[in-house]
PDB file of C-alpha atoms and ligand atoms in Angstrom:
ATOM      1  CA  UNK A   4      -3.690   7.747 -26.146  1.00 75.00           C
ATOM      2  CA  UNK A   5      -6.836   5.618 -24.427  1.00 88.00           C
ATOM      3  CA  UNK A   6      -5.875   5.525 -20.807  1.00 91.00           C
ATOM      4  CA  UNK A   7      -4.933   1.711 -19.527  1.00 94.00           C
ATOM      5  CA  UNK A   8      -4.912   1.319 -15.794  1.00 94.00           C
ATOM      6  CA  UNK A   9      -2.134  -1.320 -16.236  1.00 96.00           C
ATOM      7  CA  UNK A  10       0.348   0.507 -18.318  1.00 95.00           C
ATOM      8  CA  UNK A  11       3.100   2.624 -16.224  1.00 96.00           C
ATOM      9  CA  UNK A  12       4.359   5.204 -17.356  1.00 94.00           C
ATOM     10  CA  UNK A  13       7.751   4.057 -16.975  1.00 95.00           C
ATOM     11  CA  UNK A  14       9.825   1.871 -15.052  1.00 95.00           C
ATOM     12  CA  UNK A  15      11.930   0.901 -12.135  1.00 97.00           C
ATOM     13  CA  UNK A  16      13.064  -2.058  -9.980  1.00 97.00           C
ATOM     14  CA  UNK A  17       9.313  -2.993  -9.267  1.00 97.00           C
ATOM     15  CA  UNK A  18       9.112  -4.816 -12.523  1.00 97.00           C
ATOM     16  CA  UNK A  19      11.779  -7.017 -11.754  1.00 97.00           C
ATOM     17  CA  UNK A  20      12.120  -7.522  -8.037  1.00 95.00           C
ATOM     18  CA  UNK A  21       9.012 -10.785  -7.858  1.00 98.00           C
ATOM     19  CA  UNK A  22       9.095 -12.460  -4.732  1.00 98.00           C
ATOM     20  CA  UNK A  23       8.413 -15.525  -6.413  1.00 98.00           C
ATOM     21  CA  UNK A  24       6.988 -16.171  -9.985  1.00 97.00           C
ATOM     22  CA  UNK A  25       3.595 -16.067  -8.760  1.00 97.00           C
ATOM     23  CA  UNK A  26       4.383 -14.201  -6.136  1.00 98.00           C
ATOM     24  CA  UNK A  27       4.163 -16.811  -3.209  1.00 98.00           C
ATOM     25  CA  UNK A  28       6.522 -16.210  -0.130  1.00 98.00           C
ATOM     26  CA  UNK A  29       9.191 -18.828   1.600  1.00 98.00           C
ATOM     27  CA  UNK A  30       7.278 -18.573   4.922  1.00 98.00           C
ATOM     28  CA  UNK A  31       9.048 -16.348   7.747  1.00 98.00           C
ATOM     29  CA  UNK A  32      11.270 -15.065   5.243  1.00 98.00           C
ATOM     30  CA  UNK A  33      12.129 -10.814   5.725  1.00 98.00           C
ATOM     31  CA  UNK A  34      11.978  -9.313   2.293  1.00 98.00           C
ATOM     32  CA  UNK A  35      12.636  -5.831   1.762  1.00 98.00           C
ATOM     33  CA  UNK A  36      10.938  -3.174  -0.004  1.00 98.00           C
ATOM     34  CA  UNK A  37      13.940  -0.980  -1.594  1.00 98.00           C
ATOM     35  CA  UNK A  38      13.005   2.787  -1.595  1.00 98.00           C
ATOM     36  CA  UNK A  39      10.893   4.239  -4.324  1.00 98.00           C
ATOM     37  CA  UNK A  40       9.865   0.419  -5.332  1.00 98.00           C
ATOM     38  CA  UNK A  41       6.802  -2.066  -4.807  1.00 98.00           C
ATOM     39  CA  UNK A  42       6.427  -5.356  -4.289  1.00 98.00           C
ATOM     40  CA  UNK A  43       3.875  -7.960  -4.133  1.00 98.00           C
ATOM     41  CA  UNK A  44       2.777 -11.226  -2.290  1.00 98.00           C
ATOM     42  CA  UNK A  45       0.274 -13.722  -2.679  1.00 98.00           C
ATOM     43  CA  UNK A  46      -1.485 -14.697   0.158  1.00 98.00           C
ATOM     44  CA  UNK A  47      -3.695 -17.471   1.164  1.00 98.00           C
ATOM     45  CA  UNK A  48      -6.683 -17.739   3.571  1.00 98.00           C
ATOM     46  CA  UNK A  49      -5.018 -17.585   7.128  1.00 98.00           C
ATOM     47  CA  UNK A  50      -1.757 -16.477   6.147  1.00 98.00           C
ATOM     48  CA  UNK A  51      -0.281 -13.299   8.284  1.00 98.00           C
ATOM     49  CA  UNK A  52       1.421 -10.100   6.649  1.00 98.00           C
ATOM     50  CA  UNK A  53       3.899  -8.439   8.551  1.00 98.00           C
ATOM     51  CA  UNK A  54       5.061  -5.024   7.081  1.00 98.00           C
ATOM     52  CA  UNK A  55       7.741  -3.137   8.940  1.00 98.00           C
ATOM     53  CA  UNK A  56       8.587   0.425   8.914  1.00 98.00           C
ATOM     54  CA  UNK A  57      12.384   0.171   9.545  1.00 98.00           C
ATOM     55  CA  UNK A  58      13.103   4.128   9.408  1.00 97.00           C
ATOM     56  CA  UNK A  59      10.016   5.026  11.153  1.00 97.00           C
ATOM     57  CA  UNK A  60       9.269   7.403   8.605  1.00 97.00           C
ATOM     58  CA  UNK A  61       8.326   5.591   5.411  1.00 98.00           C
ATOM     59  CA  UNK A  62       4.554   5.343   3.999  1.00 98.00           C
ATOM     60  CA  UNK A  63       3.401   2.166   2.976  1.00 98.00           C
ATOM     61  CA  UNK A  64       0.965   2.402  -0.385  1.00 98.00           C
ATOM     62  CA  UNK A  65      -0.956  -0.692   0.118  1.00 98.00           C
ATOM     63  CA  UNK A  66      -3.350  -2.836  -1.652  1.00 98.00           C
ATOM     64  CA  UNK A  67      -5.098  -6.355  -1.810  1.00 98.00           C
ATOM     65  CA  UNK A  68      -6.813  -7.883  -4.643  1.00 98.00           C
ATOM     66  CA  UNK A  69      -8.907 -11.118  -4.378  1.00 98.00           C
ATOM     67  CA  UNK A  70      -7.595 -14.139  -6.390  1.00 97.00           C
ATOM     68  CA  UNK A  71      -7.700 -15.032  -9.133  1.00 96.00           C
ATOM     69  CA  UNK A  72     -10.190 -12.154  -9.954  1.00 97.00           C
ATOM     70  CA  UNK A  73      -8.423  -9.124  -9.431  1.00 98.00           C
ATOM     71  CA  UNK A  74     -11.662  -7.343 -10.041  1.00 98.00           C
ATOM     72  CA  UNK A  75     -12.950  -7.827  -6.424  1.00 98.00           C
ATOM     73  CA  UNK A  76      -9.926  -5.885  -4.498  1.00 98.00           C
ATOM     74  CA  UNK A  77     -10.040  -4.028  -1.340  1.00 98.00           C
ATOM     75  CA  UNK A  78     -11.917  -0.612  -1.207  1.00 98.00           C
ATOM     76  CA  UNK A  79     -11.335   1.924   1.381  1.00 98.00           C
ATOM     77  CA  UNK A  80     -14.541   3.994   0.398  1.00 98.00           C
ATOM     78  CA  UNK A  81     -16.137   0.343   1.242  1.00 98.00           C
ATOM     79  CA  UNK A  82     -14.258   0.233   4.352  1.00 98.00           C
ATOM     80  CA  UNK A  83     -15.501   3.703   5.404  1.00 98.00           C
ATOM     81  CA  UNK A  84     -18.962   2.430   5.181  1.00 98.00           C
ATOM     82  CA  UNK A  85     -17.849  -0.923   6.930  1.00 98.00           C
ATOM     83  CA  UNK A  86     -16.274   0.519   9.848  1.00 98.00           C
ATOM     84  CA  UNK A  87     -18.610   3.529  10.023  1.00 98.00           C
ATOM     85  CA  UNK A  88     -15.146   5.472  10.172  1.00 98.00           C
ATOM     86  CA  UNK A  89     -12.211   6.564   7.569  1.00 97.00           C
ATOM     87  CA  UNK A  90      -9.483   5.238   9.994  1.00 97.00           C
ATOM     88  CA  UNK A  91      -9.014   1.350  10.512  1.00 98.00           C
ATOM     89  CA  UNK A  92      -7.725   0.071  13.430  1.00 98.00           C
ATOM     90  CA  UNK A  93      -6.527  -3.652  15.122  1.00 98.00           C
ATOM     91  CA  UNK A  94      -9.699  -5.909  15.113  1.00 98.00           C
ATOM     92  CA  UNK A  95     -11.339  -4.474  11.726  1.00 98.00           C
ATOM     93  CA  UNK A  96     -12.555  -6.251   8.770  1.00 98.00           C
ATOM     94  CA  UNK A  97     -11.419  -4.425   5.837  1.00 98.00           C
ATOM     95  CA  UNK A  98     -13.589  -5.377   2.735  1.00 98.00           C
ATOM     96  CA  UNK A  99     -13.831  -5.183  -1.027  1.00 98.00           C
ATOM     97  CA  UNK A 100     -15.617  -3.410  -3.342  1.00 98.00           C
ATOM     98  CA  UNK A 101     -17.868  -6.155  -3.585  1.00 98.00           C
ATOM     99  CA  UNK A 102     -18.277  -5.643   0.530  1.00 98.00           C
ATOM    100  CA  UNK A 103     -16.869  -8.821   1.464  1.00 98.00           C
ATOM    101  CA  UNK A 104     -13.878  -9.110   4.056  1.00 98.00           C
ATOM    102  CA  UNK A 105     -10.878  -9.487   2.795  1.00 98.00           C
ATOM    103  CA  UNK A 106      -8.291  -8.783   5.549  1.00 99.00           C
ATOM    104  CA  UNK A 107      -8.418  -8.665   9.124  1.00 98.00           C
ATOM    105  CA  UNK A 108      -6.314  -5.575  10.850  1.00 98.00           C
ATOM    106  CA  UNK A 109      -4.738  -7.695  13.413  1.00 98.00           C
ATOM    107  CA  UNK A 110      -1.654  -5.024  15.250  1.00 98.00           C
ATOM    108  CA  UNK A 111      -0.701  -1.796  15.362  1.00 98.00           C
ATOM    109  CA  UNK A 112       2.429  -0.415  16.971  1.00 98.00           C
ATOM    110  CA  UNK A 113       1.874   2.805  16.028  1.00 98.00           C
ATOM    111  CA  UNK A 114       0.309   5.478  17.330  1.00 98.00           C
ATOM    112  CA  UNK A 115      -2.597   4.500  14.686  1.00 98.00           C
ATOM    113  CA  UNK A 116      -2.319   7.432  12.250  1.00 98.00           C
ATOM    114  CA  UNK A 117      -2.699   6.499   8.601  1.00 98.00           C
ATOM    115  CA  UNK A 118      -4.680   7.496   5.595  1.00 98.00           C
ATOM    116  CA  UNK A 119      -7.376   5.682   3.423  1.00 98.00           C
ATOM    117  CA  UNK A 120      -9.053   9.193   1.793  1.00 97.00           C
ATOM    118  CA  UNK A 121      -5.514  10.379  -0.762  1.00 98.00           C
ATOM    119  CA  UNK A 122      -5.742   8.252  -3.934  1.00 98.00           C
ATOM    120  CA  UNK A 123      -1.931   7.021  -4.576  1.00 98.00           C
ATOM    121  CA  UNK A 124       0.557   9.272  -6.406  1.00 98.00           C
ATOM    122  CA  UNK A 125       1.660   8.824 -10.195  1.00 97.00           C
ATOM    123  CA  UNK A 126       3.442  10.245 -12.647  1.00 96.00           C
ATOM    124  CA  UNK A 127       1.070  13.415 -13.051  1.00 96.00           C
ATOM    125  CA  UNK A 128       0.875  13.854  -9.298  1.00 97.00           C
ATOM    126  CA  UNK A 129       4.856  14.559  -9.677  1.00 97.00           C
ATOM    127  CA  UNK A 130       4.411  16.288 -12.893  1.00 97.00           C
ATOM    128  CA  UNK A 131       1.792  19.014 -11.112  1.00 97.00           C
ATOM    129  CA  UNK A 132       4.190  19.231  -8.106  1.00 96.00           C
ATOM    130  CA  UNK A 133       6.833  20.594 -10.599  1.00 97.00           C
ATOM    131  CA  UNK A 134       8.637  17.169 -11.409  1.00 97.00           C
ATOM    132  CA  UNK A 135      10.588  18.016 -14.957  1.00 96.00           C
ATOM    133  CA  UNK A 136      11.260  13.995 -15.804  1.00 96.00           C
ATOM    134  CA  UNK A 137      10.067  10.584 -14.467  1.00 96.00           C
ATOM    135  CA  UNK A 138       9.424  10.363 -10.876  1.00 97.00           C
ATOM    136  CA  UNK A 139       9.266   6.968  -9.291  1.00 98.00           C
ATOM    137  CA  UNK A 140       5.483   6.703  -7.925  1.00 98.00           C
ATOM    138  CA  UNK A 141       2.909   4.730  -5.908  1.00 98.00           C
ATOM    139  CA  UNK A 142       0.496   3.571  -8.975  1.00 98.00           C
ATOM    140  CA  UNK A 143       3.237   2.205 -11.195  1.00 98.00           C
ATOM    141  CA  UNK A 144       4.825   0.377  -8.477  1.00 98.00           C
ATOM    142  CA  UNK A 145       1.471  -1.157  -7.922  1.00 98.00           C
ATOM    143  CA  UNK A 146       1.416  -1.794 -12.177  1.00 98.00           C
ATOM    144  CA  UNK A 147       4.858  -3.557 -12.368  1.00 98.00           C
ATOM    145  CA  UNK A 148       4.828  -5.397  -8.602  1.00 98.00           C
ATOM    146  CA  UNK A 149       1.351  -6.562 -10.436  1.00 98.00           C
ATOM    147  CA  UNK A 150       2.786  -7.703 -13.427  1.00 98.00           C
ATOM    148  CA  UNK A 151       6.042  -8.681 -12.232  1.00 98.00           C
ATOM    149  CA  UNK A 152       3.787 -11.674 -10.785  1.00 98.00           C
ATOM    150  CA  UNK A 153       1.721 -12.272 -13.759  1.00 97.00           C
ATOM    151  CA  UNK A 154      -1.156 -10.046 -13.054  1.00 98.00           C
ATOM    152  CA  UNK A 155      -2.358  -7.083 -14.308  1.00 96.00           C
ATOM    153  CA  UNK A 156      -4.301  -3.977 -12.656  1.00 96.00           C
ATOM    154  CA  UNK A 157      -7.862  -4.196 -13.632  1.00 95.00           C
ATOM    155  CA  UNK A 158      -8.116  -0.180 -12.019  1.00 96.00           C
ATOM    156  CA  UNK A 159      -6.584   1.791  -9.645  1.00 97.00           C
ATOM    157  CA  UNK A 160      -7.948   1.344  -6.424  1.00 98.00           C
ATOM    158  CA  UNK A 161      -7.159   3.964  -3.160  1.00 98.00           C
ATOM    159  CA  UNK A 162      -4.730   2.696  -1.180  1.00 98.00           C
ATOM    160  CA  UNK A 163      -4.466   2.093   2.746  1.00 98.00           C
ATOM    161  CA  UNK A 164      -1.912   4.601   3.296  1.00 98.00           C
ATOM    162  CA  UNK A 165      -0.057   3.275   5.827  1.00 98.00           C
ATOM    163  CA  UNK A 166       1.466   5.763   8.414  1.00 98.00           C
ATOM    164  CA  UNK A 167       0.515   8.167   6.344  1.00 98.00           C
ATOM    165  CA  UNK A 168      -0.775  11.529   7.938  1.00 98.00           C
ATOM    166  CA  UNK A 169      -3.428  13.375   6.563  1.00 97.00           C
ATOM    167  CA  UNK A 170      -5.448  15.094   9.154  1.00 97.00           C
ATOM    168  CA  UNK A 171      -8.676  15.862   8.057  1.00 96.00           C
ATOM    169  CA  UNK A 172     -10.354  18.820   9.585  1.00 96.00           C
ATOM    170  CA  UNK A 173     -13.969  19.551  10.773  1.00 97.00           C
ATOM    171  CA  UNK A 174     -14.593  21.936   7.556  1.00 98.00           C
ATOM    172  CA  UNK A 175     -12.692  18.849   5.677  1.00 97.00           C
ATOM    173  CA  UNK A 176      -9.391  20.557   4.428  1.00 98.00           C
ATOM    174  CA  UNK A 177      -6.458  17.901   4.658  1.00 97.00           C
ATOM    175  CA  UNK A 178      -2.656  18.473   5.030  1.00 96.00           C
ATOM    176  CA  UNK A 179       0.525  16.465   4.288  1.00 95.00           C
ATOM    177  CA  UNK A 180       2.047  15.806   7.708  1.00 96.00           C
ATOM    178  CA  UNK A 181       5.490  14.018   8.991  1.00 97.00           C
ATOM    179  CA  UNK A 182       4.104  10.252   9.955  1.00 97.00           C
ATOM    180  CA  UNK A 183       3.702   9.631  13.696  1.00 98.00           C
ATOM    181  CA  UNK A 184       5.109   6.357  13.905  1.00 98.00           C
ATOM    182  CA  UNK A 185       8.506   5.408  14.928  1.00 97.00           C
ATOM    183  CA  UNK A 186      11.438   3.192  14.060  1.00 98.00           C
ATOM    184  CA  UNK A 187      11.062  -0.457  13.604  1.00 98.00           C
ATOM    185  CA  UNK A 188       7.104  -0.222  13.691  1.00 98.00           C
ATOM    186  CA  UNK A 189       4.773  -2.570  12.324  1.00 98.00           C
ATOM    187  CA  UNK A 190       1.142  -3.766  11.082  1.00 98.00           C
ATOM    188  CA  UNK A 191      -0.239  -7.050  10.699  1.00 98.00           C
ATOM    189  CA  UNK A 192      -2.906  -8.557   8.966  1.00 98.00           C
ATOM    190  CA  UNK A 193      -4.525 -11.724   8.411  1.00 98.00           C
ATOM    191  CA  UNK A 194      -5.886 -12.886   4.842  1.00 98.00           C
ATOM    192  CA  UNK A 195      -9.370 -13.976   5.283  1.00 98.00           C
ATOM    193  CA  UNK A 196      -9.508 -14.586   1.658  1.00 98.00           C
ATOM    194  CA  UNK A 197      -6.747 -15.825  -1.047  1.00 98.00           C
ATOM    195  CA  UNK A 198      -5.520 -12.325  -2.226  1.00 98.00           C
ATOM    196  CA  UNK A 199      -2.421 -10.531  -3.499  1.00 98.00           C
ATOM    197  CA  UNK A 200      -1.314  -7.954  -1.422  1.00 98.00           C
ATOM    198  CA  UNK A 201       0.824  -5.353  -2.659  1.00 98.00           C
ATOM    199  CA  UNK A 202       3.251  -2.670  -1.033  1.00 98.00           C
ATOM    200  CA  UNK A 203       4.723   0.518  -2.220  1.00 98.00           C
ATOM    201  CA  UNK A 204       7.606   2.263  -0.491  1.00 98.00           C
ATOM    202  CA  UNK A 205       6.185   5.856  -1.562  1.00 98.00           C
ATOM    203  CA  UNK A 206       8.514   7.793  -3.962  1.00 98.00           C
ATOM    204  CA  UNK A 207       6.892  11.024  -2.238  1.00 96.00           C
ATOM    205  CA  UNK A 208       9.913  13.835  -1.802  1.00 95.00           C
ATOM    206  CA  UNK A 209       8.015  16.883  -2.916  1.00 95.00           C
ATOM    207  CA  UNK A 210       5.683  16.969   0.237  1.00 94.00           C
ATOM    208  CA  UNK A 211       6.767  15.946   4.168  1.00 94.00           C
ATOM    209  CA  UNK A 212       4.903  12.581   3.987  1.00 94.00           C
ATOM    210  CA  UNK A 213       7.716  10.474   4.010  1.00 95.00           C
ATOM    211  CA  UNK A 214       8.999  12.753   6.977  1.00 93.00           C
ATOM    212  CA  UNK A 215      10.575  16.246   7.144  1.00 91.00           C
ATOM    213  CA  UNK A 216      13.604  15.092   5.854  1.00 92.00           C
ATOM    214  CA  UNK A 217      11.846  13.840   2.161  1.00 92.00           C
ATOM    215  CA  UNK A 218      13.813  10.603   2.136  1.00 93.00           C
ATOM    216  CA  UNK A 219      12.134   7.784   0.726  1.00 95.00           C
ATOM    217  CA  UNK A 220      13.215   4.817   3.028  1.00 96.00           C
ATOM    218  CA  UNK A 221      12.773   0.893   2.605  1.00 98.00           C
ATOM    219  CA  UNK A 222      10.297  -0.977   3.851  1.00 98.00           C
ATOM    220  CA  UNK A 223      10.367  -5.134   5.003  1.00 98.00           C
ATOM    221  CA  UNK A 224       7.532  -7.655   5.206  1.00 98.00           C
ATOM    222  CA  UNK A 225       7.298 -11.507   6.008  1.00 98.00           C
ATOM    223  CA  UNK A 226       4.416 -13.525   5.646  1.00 98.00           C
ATOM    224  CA  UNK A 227       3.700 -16.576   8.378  1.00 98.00           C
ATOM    225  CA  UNK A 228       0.759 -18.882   8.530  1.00 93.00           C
TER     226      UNK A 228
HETATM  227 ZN1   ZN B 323       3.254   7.345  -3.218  1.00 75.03          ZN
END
């Protein structure tokens, strides 16, 4: 079968679980991010993105894409170049793959760990770690938050791996680590463009990155202007 980098390969509460039709938030409103699921939000030029870590221990798979063409969309290997460094922190400009700014990295409670080199998991991902059936992943949460909102994923960017811990090494070997951050931490960003941003709670509970336990936790976001 031709690869599509919209299809999923199968399906979970993602697809149905639209904040709005077109994916516009109430203002102030906490949503939640069930475990294992994606969501996304639309956001216009000024508006802030909250996105909490409740459990302290859940990744956040995240994404923007410039509207209405989802073509332009944010690009970490264009961030690397950007911030002349693979780890963004408060004050950075995080830009598209057409180099353009597209968020602003506003706050950090964290101790600042997170990963923009590991390309989101999937279906085969789980499948090579010795999944036998479906496994809930990062990429079709990404599809179905997408189309759940009327969109659909022109490719699969990398995603800012939020609180995710990859150390990198001098001789460039990475490892899956426990995240550093703690309960109730957050990160904030501004939209310097119109964009839709979207959020995976990472399905990952083959490797520690969700924490030593391997328990997929929710996560919560709110958008204010
Ligand atoms: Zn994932």
């Amino acid at each position: 079968m031709t690869f599509d980098p919209s299809l999923p390969s199968g399906q979970n509460a993602s697809a149905t679980s639209a904040v709005s039709k077109d994916g516009r938030p109430t203002y102030q409103q906490t949503y939640t991010i069930a475990p294992r699921t994606g969501r996304a939000v639309q956001l216009l030029k000024g508006d802030i993105l909250t996105v909490t870590n409740p459990s302290g221990h859940q990744v956040c798979d995240f994404w923007a894409f410039r509207i209405p063409n989802v073509k332009e969309y944010m690009s970490m290997a264009h961030c690397h170049t950007a911030l002349n460094n693979i780890l963004p922190k408060p004050g950075d400009e995080l830009v598209t793959n057409n180099r353009t700014a597209i968020l602003r990295f506003l706050e950090d409670t964290s101790p600042g760990i997170h990963d923009t080199v590991i390309a989101a998991c999937d279906a085969m991902r789980y499948q090579q770690l010795g999944a036998k059936e479906y496994h809930d992943n990062c990429t079709d949460n990404l599809r179905m938050a997408l189309t759940a909102i009327g969109l659909s994923l022109p490719a699969i960017p990398a995603p800012f791996n939020i609180w995710m811990n990859i150390p990198v090494a001098r001789d460039g070997a990475v490892s899956w680590e426990p995240p550093l951050s703690k309960k109730g931490d957050y990160v904030c960003f501004e939209a310097l463009l119109d964009c839709v941003a979207v959020m995976s709670a990472c399905p990952q509970d083959m490797t520690p990155v969700n924490g030593i336990d391997t328990q997929p936790d929710r996560l919560e976001f709110s958008v204010t202007k």
